[in-house]
Coordinates of C-alpha atoms in Angstrom, one line a residue:
X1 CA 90.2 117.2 99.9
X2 CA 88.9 114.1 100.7
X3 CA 92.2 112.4 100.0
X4 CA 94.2 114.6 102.8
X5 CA 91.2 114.4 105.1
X6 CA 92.3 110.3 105.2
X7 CA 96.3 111.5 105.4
X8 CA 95.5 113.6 108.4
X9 CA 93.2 110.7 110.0
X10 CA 95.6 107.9 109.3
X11 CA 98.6 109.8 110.3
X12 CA 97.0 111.2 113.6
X13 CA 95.8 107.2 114.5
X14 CA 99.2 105.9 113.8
X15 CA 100.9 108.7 115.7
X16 CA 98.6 108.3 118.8
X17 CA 98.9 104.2 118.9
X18 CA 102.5 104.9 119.4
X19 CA 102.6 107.8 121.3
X20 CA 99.8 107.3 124.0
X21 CA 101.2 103.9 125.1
X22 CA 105.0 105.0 125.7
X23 CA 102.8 108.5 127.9
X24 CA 101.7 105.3 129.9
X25 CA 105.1 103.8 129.9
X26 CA 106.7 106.9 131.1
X27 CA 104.3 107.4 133.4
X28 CA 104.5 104.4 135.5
X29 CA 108.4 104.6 135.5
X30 CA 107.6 107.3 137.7
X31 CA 106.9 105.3 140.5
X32 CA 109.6 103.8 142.9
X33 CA 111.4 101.1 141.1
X34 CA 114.8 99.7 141.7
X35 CA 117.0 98.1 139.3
X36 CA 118.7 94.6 140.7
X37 CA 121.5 92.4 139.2
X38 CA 118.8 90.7 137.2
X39 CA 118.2 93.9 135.2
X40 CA 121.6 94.9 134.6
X41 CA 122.8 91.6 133.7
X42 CA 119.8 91.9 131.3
X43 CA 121.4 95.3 129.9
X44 CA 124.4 93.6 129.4
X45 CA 123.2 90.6 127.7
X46 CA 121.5 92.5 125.4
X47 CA 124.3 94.6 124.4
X48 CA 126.9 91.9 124.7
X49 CA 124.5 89.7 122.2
X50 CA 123.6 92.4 119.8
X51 CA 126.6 93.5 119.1
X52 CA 128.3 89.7 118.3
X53 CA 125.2 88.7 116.7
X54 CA 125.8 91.8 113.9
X55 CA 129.3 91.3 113.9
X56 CA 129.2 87.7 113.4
X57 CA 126.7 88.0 110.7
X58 CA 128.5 90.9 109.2
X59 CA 132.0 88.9 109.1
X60 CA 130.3 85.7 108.0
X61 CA 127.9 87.6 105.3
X62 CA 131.2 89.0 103.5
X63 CA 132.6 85.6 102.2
X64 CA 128.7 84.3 100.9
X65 CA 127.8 87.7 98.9
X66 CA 131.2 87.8 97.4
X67 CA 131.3 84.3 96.3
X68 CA 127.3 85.4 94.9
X69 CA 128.7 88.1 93.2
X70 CA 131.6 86.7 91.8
X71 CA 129.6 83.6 90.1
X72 CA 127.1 82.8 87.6
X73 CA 125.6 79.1 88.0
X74 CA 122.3 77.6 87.1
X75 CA 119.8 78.2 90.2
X76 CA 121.7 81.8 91.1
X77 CA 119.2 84.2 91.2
X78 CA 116.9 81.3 92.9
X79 CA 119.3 80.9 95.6
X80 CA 119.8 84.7 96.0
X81 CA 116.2 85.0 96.3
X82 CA 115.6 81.8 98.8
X83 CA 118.1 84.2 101.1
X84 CA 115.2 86.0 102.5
X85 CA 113.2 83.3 103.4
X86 CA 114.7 83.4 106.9
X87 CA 113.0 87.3 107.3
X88 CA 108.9 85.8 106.3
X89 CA 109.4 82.6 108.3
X90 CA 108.0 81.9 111.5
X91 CA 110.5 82.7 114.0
X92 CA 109.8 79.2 116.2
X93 CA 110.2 77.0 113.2
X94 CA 113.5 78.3 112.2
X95 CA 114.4 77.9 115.9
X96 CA 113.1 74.5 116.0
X97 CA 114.9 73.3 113.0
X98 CA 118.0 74.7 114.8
X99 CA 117.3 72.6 117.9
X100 CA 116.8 69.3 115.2
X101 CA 120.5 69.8 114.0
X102 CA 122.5 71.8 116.8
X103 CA 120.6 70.3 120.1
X104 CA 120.7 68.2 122.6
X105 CA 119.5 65.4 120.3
X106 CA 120.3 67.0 117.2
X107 CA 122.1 65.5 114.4
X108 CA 125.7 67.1 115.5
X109 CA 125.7 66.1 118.7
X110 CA 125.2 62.9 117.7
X111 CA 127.5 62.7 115.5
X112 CA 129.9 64.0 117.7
X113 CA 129.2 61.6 120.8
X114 CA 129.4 58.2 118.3
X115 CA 132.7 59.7 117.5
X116 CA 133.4 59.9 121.0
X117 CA 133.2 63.6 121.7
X118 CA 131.1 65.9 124.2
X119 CA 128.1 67.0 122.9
X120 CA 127.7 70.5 122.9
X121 CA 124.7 72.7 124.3
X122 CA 122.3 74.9 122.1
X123 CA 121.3 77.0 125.0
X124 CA 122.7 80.3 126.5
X125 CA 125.0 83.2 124.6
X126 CA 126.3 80.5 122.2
X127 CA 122.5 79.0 121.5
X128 CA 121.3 83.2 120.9
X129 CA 123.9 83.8 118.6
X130 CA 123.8 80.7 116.5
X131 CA 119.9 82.0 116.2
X132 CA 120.7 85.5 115.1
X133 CA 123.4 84.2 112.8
X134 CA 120.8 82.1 110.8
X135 CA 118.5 84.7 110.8
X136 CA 120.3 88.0 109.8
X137 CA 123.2 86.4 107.7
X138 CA 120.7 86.5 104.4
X139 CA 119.9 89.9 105.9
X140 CA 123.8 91.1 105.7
X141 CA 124.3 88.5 102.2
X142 CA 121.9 90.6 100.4
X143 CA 122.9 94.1 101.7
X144 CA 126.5 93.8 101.4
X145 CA 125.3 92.0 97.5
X146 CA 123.7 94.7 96.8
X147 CA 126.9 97.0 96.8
X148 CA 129.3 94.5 95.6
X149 CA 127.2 94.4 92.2
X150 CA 127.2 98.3 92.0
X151 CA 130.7 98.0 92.0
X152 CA 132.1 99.7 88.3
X153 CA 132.3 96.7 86.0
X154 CA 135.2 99.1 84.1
X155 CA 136.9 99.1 87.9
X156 CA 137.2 95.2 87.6
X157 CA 138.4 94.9 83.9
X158 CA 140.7 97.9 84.7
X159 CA 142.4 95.1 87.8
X160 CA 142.1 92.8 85.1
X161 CA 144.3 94.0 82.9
X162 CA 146.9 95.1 85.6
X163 CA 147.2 91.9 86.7
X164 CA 146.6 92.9 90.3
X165 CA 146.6 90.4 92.8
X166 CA 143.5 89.4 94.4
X167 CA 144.5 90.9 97.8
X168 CA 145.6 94.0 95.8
X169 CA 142.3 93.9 94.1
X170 CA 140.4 93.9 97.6
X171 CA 142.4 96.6 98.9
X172 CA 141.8 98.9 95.8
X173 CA 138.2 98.6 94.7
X174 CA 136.5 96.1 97.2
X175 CA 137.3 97.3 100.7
X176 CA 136.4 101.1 99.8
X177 CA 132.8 99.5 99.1
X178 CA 133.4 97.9 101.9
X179 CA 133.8 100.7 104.3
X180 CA 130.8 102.1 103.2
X181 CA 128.6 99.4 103.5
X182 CA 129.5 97.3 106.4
X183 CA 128.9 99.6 109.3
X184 CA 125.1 100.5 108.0
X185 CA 124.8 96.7 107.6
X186 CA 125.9 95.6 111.4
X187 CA 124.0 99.1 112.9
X188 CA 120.8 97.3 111.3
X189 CA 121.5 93.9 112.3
X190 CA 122.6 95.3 115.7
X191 CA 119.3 97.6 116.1
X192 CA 116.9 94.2 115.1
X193 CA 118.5 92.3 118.0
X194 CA 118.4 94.3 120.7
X195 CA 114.8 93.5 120.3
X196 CA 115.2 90.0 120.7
X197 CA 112.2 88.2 122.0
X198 CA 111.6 84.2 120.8
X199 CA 114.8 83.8 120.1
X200 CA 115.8 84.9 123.8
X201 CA 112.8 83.2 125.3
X202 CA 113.4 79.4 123.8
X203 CA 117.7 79.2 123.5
X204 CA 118.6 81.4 126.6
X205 CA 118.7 79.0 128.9
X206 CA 118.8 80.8 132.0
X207 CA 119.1 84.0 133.6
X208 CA 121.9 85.1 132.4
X209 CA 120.7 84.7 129.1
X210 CA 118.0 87.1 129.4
X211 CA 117.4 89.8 127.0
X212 CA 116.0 93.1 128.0
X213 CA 112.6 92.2 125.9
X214 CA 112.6 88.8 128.0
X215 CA 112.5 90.6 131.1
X216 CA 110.2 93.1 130.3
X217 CA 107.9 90.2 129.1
X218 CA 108.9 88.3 132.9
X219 CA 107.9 91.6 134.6
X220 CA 104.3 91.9 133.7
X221 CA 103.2 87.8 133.0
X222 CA 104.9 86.5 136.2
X223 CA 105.9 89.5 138.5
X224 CA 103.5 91.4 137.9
X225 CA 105.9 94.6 138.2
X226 CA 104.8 97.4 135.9
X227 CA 107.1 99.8 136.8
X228 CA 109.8 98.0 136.5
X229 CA 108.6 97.3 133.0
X230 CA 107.9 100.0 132.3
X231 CA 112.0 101.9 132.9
X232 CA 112.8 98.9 130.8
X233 CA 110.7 99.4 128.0
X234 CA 112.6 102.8 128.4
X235 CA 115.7 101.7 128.5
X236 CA 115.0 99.7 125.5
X237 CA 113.7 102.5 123.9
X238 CA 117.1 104.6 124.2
X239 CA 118.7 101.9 123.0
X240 CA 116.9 101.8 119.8
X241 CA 117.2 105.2 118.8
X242 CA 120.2 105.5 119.9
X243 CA 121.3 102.9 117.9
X244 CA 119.1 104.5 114.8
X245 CA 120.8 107.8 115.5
X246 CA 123.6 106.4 114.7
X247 CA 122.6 104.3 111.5
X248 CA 122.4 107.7 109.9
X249 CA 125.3 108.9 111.3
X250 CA 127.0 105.9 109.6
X251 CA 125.8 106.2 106.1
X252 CA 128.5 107.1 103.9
X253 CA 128.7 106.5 100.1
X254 CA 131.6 104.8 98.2
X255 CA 134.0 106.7 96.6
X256 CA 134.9 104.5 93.4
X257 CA 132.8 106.8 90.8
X258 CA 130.4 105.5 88.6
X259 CA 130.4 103.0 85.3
X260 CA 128.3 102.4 82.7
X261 CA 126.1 99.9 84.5
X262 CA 127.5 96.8 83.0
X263 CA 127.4 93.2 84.6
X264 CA 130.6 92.5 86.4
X265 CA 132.1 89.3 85.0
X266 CA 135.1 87.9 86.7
X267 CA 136.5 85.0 84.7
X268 CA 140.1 85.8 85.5
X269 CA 139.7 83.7 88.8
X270 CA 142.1 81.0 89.7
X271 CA 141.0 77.6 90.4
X272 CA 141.3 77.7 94.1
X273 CA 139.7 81.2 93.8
X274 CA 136.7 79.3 91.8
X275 CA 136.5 76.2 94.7
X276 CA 136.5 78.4 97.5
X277 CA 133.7 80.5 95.9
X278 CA 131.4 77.3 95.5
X279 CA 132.5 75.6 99.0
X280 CA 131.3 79.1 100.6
X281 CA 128.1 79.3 99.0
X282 CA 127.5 75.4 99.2
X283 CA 127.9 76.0 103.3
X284 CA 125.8 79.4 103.7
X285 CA 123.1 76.9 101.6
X286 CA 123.1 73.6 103.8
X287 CA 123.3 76.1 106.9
X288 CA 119.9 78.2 106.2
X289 CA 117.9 75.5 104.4
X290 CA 119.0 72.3 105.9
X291 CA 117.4 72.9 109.5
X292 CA 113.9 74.2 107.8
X293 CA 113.9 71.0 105.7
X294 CA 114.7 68.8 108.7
X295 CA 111.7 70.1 110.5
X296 CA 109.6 69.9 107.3
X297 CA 110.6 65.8 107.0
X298 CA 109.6 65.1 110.2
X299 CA 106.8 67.1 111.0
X300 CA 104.8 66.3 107.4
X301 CA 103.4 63.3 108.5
X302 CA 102.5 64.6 112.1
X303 CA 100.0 67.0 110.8
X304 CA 96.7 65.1 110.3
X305 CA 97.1 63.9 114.3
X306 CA 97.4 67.6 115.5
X307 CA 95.5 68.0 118.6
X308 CA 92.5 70.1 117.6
X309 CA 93.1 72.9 119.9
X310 CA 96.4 73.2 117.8
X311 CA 93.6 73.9 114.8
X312 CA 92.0 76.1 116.7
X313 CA 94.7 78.5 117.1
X314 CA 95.6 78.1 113.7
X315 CA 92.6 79.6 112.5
X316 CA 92.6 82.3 115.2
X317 CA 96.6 83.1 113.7
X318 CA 94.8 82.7 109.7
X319 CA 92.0 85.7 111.0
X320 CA 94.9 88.0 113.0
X321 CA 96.6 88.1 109.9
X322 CA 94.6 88.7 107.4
X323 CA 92.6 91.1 110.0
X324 CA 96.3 93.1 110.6
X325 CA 96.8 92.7 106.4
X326 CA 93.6 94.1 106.1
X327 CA 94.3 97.3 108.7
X328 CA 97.8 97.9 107.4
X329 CA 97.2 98.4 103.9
X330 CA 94.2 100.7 104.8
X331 CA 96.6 103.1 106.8
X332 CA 99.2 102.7 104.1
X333 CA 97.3 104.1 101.8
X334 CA 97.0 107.5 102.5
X335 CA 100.5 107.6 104.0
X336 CA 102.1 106.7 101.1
X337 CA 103.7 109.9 100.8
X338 CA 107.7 110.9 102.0
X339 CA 106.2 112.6 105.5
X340 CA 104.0 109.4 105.7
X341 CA 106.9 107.0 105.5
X342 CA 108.4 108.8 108.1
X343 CA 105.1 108.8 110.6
X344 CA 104.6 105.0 109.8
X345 CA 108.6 104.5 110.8
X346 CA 106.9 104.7 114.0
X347 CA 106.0 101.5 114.4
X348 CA 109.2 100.0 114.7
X349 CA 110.8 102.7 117.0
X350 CA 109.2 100.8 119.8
X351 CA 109.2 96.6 120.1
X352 CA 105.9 94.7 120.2
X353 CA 106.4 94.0 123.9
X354 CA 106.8 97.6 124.8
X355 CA 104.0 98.4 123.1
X356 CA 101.7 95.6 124.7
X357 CA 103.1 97.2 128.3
X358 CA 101.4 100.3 126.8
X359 CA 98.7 99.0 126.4
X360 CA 98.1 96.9 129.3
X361 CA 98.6 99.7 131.2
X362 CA 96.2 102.0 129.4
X363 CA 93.4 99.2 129.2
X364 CA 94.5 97.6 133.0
X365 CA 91.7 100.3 135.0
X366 CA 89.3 99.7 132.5
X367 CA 88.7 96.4 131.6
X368 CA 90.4 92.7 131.4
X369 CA 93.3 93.2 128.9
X370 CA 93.5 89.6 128.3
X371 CA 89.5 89.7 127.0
X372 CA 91.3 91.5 124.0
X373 CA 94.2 90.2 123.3
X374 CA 93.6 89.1 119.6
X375 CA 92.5 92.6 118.6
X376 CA 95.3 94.5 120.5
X377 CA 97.8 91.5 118.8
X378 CA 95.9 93.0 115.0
X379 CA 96.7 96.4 115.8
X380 CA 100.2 96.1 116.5
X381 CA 101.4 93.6 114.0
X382 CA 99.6 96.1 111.6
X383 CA 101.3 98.9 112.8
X384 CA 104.4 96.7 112.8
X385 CA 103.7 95.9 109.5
X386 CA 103.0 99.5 108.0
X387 CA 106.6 100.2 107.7
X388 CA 108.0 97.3 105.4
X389 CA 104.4 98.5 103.6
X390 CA 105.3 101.5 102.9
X391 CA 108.9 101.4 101.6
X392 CA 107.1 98.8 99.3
X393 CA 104.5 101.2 98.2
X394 CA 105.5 104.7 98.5
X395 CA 108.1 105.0 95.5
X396 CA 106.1 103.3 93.3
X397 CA 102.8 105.1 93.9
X398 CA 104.8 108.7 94.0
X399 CA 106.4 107.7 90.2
X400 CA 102.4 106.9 88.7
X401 CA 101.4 110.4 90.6
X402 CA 104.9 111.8 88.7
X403 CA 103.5 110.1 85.4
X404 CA 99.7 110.2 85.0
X405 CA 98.7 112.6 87.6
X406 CA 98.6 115.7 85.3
X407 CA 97.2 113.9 82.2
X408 CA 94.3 112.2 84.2
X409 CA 93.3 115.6 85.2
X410 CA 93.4 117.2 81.4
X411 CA 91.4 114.2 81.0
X412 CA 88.8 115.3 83.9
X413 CA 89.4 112.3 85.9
X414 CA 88.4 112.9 88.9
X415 CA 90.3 111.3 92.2
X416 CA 88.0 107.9 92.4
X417 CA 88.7 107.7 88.4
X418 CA 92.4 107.7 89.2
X419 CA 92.1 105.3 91.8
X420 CA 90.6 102.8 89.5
X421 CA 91.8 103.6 86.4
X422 CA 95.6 104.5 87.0
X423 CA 96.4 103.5 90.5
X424 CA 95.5 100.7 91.3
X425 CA 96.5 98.9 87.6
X426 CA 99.7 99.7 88.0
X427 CA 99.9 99.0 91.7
X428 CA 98.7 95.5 91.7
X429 CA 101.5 93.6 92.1
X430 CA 103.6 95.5 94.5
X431 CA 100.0 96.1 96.6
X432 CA 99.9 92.3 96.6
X433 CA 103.9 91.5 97.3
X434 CA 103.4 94.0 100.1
X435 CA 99.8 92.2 101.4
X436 CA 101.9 89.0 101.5
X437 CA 104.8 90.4 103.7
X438 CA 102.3 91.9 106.0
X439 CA 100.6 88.5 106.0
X440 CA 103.5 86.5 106.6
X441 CA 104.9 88.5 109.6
X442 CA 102.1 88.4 111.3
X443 CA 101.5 84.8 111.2
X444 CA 104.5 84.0 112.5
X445 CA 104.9 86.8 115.3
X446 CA 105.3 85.6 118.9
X447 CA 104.8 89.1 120.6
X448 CA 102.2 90.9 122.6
X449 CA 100.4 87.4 122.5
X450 CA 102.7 86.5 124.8
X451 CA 102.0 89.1 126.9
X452 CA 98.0 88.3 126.8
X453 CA 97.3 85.2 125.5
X454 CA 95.6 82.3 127.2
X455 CA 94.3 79.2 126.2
X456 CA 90.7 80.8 124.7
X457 CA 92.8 83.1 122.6
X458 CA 96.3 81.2 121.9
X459 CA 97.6 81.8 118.4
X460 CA 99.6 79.1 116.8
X461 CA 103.2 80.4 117.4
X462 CA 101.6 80.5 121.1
X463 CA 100.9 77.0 121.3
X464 CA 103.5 75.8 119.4
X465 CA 106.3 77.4 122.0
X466 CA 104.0 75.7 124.8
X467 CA 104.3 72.7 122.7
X468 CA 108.1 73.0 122.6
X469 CA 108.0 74.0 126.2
X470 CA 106.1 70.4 127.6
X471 CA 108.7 68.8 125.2
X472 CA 105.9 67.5 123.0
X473 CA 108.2 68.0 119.9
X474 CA 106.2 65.5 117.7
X475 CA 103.5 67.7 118.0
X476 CA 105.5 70.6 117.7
X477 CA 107.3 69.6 114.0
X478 CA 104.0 68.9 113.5
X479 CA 102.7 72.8 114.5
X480 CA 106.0 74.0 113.4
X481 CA 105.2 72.7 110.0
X482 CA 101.9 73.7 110.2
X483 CA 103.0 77.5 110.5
X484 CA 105.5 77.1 107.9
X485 CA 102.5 76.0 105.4
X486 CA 100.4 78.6 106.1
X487 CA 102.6 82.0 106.4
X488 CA 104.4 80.7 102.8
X489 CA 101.2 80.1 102.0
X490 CA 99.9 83.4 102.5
X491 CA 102.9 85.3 101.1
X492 CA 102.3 82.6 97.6
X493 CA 98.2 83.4 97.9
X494 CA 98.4 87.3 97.7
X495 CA 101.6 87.3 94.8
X496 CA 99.7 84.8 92.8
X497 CA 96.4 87.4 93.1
X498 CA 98.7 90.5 92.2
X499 CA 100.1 88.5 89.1
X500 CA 99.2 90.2 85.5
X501 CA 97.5 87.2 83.7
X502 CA 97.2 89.2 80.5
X503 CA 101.0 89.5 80.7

């Protein structure tokens, strides 16, 4: 009883947070706003952005998880696993150690101007897509890896023996994988950029770079125009569930049967089959871990002259994140049920910045929204948080229920016995893999602090962009690296607590 009293509390708190916010939103698009050419050039930035950046990353992702798939090398499942580094990082780091290799004073344009060519420029469309590439390739790598390896091993040997050409062998069995895979892959890649926020704000370069979350976030900190806000927040808002809609209406499954769930093992491929393989995955490597090293060499040594106010918002950024850990995993633990899943999917039906205009809006008659800032920035990244949570979670906590449930009762274990006994055992190290994530994302986020912070409440991605922006970039490798330590070593800090020592 007890137990759905907390379901019914957590569900109705996550449900409001959402919903009362976007009431606000809608209700100030009521009053009299016009769009300009700013806005729809905005609109079609966005769209014209989000749907290269998922195609690029798509068409670029097919070559790396093949060439993963198709090879077994000392390091593999290292490497596969080092792919989603770019998803915990810091979003301004990886963006900085982009500017140390592909800006104005990076190592390719200088390069390319002692060889005697033009440099080449980092900002605008070209600068925003290089960004989304680095960050959402490992995204596409692993999805698309994932169905490459379901692939029937028996499929494979079955080409084998017929002797089928490797075009006829991606006609027959890969491209029907393929086609199921691909469009689910870009329609997630495409909904995660619409959203685009730091990477828009540091590598547009201009107004016509400017992302519908960038102008939403230029409306209310220098226009002061909530209404116009506010229609874009709803215009961003169609765009993300229409864009979700259509996710499901995308999902399709493979038609190639099932197998007996052996490994696949291609060792029938030709030399030049073998080289391209290893120049592909050598490339997608030095492309997603060269920058972040770059920025880790030269911002080590920076960090012991780090202004202090720089320390200062790195503690403020340590207590928001383990405050917003701390706040997610108590909601997710009464929603971690199928309807709960779906209420904490909430979260991310909105963006950050849409539901910081919410807010603003709802605190704005009241009192100074900028006076809380860090606990309006703890309850969004938790509810931004709850939803990577729960998928976490929720299957594993429904198979201990599936498995122990009725013998704890025969046993007369009553629901705090369960708890301690059987749940939370068992749970340990996905309730700590899960604590890390959360963690991790919300050290790094550059959101709704954007909208409020100051220089009494700056978190560390705050100051380092404001670092970046005064082009203090000794400071900033130094911050950048800075972040980097502490959101890795937050994910590495709760893992190495939900480890099984007696294992």
């Amino acid at each position: 009883m007890a137990y759905r009293a907390l379901q019914i509390i957590a569900s109705v708190a996550v449900i409001l947070f959402v919903s009362v916010p976007l009431i606000a939103v809608w209700g100030k698009a009521e009053s009299t706003t016009h769009w300009g050419p700013a806005e729809w050039q905005a609109l079609r930035f966005t769209l014209i952005q989000a749907s290269l950046s998922a195609l690029l990353s798509v068409m670029l992702a097919i070559p790396v998880a093949r060439a993963l798939a198709r090879s077994q090398f000392w390091g593999r499942q290292w490497l596969i696993l080092m792919l989603g580094a770019p998803f915990i990082l810091p979003t301004l780091v990886a963006i900085l150690g982009l500017i140390a290799v592909f800006g104005q004073r990076g190592l390719l344009n200088g390069a390319l101007t002692s060889l005697g060519f033009e440099s080449i420029s980092i900002y605008g469309l070209q600068g925003v897509l290089l960004a989304h590439v680095f960050f959402n390739l490992p995204l596409a790598t692993r999805m698309i890896l994932l169905g490459w390896v379901s692939l029937p091993a028996e499929r494979i040997r079955l080409a084998q023996s017929l002797n089928l050409t490797p075009w006829q062998r991606f006609c027959v069995i890969e491209w029907p994988m393929l086609r199921a895979v691909l469009p689910s892959t870009a329609a997630v890649i495409f909904i995660i950029c619409l959203s685009s926020f730091a990477v828009a704000l540091t590598l547009g370069g201009g107004p016509k770079s400017t992302t519908i979350e960038l102008a939403i976030y230029q409306a209310i900190r220098f226009e002061f125009d909530f209404a116009l806000a506010a229609s874009l927040g709803l215009v961003q808002l169609l765009l993300s569930g229409g864009a979700a809609y259509a996710l499901l209406l995308l999902g399709r499954q493979s038609d190639l049967g099932g197998g007996l769930d052996r490994s696949i093992v291609d060792n029938f491929r030709s030399f030049r089959e073998r080289g391209l393989d290893s120049v592909v995955i050598v490339l997608a490597s030095a492309f997603l871990l060269f920058p972040l090293a770059l920025i880790a060499w030269k911002g080590i040594a920076g960090i012991n002259s780090l202004p202090y106010f720089v320390w200062e918002a790195a503690g403020r950024s340590l207590v928001i994140a383990l405050s917003a850990t701390l706040l997610c995993l108590l909601l997710a633990a009464p929603l971690c049920t199928r309807g709960g899943e779906m209420i904490g999917t909430l979260g991310i039906a909105i963006s950050p910045l849409v539901l910081g205009t919410g807010l603003f809006l709802i605190l704005r008659p009241y009192i100074n929204p900028f006076d809380v800032a860090l606990l309006v920035t703890i309850f969004v990244n938790a509810v931004m948080s709850l939803p990577f949570v729960l998928r976490i979670l929720r299957p594993q906590v429904e198979t201990i229920h599936a498995d122990y449930k009725r013998l704890s009762s025969s046993l007369g274990f009553t629901s705090i016995d369960f708890l301690r006994w059987v749940l939370l055992p068992r749970l340990k190290r996905s309730l700590a893999f899960a604590a890390g994530l959360s963690a991790a994302l919300s050290m790094g986020d550059l959101g709704v602090i954007a909208l409020f912070g100051d220089a009494e409440n700056a978190t560390l991605p705050l100051k380092l962009y404001q670092l970046m922006g005064s082009y203090r970039m000794e400071h900033a490798s130094a911050a950048a690296v800075l972040l980097l330590l502490l959101s890795l070593g937050l994910f590495a800090m709760f893992n190495l607590l939900g480890r099984d020592h007696n294992a």
